[in-house]
Coordinates of C-alpha atoms and ligand atoms in Angstrom, one line a residue:
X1 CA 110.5 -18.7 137.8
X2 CA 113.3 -18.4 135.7
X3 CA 113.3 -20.3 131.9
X4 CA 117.2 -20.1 131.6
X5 CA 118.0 -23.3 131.8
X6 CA 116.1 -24.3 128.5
X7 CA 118.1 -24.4 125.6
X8 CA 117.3 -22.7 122.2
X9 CA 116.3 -25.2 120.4
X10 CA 114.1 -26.6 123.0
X11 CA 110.1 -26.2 122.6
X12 CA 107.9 -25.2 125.6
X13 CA 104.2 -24.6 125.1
X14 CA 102.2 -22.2 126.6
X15 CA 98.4 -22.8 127.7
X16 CA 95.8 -21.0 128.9
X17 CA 94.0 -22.9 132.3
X18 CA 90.6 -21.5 130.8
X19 CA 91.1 -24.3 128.3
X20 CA 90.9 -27.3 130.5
X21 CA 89.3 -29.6 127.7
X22 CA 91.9 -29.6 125.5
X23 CA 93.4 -33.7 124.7
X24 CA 96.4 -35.5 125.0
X25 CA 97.0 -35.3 120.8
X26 CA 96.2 -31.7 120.2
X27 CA 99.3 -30.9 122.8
X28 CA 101.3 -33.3 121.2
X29 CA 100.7 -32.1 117.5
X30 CA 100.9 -28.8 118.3
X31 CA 104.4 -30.2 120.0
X32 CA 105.8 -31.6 116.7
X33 CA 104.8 -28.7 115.0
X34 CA 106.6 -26.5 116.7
X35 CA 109.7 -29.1 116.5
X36 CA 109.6 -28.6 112.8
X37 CA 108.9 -25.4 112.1
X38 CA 109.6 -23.1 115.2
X39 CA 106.4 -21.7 115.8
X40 CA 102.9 -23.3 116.2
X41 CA 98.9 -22.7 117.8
X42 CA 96.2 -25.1 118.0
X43 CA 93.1 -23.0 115.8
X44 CA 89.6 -23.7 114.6
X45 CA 88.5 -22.4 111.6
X46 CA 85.9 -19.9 112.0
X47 CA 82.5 -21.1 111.4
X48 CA 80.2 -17.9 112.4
X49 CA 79.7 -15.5 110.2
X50 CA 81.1 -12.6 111.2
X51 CA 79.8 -9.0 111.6
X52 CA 81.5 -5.5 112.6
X53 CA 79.0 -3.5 115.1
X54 CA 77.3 -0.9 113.0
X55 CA 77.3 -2.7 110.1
X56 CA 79.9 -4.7 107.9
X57 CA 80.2 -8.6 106.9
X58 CA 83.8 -9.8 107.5
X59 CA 84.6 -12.8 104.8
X60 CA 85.2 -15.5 107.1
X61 CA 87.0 -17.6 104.3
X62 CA 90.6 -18.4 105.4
X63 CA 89.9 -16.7 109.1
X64 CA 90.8 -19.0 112.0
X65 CA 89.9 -18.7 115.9
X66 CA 93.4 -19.3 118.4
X67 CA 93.7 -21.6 120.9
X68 CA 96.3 -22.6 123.3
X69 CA 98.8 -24.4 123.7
X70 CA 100.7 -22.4 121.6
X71 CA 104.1 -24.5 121.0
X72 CA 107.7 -22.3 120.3
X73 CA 111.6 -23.2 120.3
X74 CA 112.8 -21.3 123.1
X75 CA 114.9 -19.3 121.6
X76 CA 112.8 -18.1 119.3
X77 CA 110.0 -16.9 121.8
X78 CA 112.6 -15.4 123.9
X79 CA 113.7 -13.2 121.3
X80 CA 110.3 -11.9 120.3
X81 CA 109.6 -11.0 123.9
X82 CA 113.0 -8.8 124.3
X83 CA 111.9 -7.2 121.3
X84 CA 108.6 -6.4 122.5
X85 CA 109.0 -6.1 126.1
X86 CA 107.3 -2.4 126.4
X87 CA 104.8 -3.4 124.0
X88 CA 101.6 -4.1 125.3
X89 CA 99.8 -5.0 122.0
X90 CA 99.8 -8.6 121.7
X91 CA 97.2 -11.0 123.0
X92 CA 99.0 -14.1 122.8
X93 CA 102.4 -15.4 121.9
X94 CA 102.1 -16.3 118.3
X95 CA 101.4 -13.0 117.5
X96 CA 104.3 -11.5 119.5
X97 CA 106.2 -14.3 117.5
X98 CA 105.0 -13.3 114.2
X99 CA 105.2 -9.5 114.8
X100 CA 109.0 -10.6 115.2
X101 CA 109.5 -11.9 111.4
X102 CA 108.5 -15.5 112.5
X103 CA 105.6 -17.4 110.6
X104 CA 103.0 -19.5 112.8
X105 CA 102.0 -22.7 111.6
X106 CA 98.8 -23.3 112.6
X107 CA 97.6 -27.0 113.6
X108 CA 94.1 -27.4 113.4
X109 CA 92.4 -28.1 117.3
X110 CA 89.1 -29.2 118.5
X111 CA 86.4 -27.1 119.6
X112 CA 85.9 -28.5 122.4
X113 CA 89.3 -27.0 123.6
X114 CA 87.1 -23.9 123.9
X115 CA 87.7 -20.7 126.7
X116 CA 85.8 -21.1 129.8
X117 CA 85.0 -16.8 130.3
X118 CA 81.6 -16.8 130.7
X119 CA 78.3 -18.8 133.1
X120 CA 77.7 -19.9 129.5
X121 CA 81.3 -21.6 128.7
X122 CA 81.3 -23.0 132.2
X123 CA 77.6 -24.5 131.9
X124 CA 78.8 -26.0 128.8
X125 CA 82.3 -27.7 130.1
X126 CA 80.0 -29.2 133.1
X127 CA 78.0 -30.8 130.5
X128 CA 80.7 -32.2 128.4
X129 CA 83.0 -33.0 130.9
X130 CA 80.3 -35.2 132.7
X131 CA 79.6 -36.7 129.6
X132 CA 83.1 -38.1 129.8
X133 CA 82.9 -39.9 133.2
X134 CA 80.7 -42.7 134.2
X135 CA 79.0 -43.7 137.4
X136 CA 79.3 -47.0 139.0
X137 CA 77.8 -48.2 142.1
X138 CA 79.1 -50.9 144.2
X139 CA 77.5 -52.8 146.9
X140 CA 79.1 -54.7 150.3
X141 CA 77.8 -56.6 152.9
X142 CA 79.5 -58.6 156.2
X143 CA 78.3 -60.1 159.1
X144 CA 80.7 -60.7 162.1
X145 CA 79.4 -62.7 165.5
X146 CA 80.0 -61.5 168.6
X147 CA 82.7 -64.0 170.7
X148 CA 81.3 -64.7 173.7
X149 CA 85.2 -65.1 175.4
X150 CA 86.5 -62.6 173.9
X151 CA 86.2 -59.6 175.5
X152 CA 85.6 -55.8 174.0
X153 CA 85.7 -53.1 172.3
X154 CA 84.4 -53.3 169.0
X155 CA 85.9 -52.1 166.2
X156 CA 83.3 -50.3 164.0
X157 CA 84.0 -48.2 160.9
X158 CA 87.3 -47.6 162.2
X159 CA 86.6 -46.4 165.9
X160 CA 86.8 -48.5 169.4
X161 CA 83.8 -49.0 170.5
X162 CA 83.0 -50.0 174.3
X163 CA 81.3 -53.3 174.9
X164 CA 81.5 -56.5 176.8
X165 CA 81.5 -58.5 173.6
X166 CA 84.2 -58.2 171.1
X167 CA 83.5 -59.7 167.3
X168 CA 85.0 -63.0 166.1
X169 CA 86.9 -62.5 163.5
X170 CA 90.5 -63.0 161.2
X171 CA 91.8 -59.5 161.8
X172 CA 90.2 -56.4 164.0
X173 CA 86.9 -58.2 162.6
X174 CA 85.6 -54.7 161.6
X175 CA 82.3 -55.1 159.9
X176 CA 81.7 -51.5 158.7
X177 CA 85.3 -51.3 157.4
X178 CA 84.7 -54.5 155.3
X179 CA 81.5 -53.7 153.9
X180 CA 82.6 -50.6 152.4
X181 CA 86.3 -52.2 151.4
X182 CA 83.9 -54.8 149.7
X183 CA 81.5 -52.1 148.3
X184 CA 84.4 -50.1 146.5
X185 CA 85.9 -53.0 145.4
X186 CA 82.9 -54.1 143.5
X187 CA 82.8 -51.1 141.2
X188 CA 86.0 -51.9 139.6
X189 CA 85.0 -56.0 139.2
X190 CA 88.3 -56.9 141.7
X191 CA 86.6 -59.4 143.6
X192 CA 86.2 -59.0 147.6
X193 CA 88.6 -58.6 150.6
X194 CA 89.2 -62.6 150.5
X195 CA 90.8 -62.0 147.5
X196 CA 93.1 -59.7 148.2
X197 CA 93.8 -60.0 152.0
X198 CA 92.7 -64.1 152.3
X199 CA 91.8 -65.3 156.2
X200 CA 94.3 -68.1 155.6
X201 CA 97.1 -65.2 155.6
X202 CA 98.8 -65.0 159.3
X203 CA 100.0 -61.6 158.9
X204 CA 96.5 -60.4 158.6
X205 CA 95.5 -61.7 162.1
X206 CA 94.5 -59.2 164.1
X207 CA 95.4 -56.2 161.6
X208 CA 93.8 -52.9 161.3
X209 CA 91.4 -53.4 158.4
X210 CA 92.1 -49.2 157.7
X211 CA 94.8 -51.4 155.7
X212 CA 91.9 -52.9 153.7
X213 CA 90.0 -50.0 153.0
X214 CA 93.4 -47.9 152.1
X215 CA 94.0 -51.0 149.4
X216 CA 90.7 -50.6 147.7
X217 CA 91.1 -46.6 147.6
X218 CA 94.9 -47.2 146.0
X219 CA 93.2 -49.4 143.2
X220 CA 90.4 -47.0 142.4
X221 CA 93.3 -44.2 142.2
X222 CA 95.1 -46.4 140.0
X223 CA 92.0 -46.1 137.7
X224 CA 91.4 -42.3 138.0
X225 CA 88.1 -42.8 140.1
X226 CA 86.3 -40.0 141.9
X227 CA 84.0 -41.5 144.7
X228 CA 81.2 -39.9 145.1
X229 CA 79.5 -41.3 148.1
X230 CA 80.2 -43.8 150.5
X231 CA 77.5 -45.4 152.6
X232 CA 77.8 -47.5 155.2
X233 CA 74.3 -49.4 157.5
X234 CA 75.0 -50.5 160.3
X235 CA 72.2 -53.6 161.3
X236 CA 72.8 -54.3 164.9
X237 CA 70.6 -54.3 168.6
X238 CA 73.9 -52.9 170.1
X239 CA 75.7 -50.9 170.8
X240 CA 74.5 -47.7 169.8
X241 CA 76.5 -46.2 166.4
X242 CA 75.2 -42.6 166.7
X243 CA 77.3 -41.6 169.0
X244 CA 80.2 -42.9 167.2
X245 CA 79.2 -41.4 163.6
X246 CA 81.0 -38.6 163.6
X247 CA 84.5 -40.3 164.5
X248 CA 83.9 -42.7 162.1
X249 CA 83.4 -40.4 159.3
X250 CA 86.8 -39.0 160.5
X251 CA 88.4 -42.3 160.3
X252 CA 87.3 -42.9 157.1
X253 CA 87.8 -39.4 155.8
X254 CA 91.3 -40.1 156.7
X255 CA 92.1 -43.1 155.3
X256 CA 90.3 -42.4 151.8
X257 CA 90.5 -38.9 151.3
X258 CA 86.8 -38.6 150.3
X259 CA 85.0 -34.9 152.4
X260 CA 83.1 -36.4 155.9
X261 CA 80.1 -34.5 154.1
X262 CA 80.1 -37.4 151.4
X263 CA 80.7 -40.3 154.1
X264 CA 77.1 -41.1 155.2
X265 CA 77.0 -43.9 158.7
X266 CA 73.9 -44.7 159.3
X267 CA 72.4 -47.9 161.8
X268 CA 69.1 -49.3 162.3
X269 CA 68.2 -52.7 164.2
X270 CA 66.3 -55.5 163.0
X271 CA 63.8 -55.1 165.6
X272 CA 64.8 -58.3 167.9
X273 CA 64.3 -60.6 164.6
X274 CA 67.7 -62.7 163.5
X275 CA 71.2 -63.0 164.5
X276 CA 71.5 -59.0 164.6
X277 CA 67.9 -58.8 166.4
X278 CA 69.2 -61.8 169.1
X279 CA 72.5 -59.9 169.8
X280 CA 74.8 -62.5 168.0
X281 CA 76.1 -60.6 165.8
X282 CA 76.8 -57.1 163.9
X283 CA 75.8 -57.1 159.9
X284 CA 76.7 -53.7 157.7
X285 CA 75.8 -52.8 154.4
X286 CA 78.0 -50.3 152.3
X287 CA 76.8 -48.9 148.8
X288 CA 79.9 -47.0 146.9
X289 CA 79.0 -44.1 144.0
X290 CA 82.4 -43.9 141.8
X291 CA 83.0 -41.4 139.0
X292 CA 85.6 -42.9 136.5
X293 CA 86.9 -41.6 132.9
X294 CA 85.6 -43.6 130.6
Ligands
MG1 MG1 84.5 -59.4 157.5

């Protein structure tokens, strides 16, 4: 990739990826520092006391550790590294920059910007990072009759499903589809399908409620969510889902992006008792872990 297009006076910044955690304001002051004085690095101060092997204090007073980003006007990096381009001494830019008659102002960072090298460092992120995310769960339920003169297939968690009933219902009457939509809904608080796809709509008649369940997943992305889990119950005397699991995990793979190995169908009948146990009707259950930033 070729940089040649940047102007002289224009800053780029340089980052290491093993420093994942570093925030929004420490790139942007690093950023402005630059802007003002040509050369900057994010640094902590030191805090360890510090020892040579063998034997030796080293006065940490005044010492700090680098971080990245490391912030430059263009033309000012570029010149240090034609200088130095055979010289392999330099572990990071600002010292390349500073060997070159430049001084580095140094913006005090975070340590939580720290370098993942080690099991340790990564251990550590793990922790902090999940300390930055919540869990919510949210739960969905539907119940859809079977229509005696309408004839089949079912649609169920996405897939056609031979039978000689098909389900009453506004659009493809889908009650796997709509339990989950309703379940991942609920852990952002946006109310249920009615609300955002009501029956009293015509050009929902009929449709493919993949379109609802696509909806919910493009307002959790809106919020940055992570989904977890997604798991959908079946309650029905007929027909039989586990032949059918695997498809459906496709389908819904497909429409929300989230691994078939985090898509649990599962079904279970109500042992002849109810609507579901007198072959009325199809019920499903959907429960919906979600990771968001808090
Ligand atoms: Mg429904």
């Amino acid at each position: 990739m070729t940089l040649d297009h940047l102007g002289p006076q224009e800053i780029i910044l340089i980052h290491d990826a093993a420093r994942p955690m570093v925030s929004r304001a420490e790139i942007e002051a690093v950023a402005r520092a630059a802007a003002r004085d040509g050369a900057a690095t994010l640094a902590v101060p030191v805090a360890d006391t510090l020892r040579r092997e063998g034997g030796g204090t080293i006065d940490r007073a005044g010492l700090w550790a680098v971080q990245t980003p490391q912030a430059f006007r263009f033309g000012l990096l570029r010149a240090a590294h034609e200088q130095f381009r055979n010289d392999d001494r330099f572990t990071d830019d600002a010292s390349l920059v500073e060997a070159a008659g430049h001084s580095v102002t140094i913006v005090p960072g975070n340590r939580r910007n720290f370098k993942i090298t080690t099991q340790d460092d990564l251990d550590l992120a793990r922790t902090i990072m999940s300390d930055q995310m919540e869990t919510r769960t949210g739960f969905g339920f539907d119940v859809h009759a079977f229509d005696p003169a309408k004839p089949g297939p079912v649609m169920l968690g996405g897939v056609a499903i031979p039978h000689p009933r098909g389900l009453a219902g506004h659009s493809d009457a889908d009650v796997g589809l709509h339990a989950l939509t309703d379940a991942l809904l609920s852990t952002i608080a946006a109310g249920d399908i009615g609300t955002h796809f009501p029956p009293s709509d015509p050009q929902w008649k009929g449709a493919d409620s993949t379109v609802f369940l696509a909806h919910a997943i493009k307002l959790l992305h809106e919020k940055k969510a992570a989904i977890t889990l997604l798991d959908l119950t079946f309650l029905c005397e007929e027909p039989r889902i586990g032949p059918h699991r695997e498809a459906m995990q496709r389908v819904i793979s497909r429409v929300s992006g989230v691994s078939e190995d985090r898509i649990s169908i599962k079904a279970t009948t109500t042992e002849k008792l109810g609507f579901t146990g007198r072959g009325e009707g199809i019920a499903a259950q959907a429960l919906a872990t979600v990771q968001f930033p808090k």
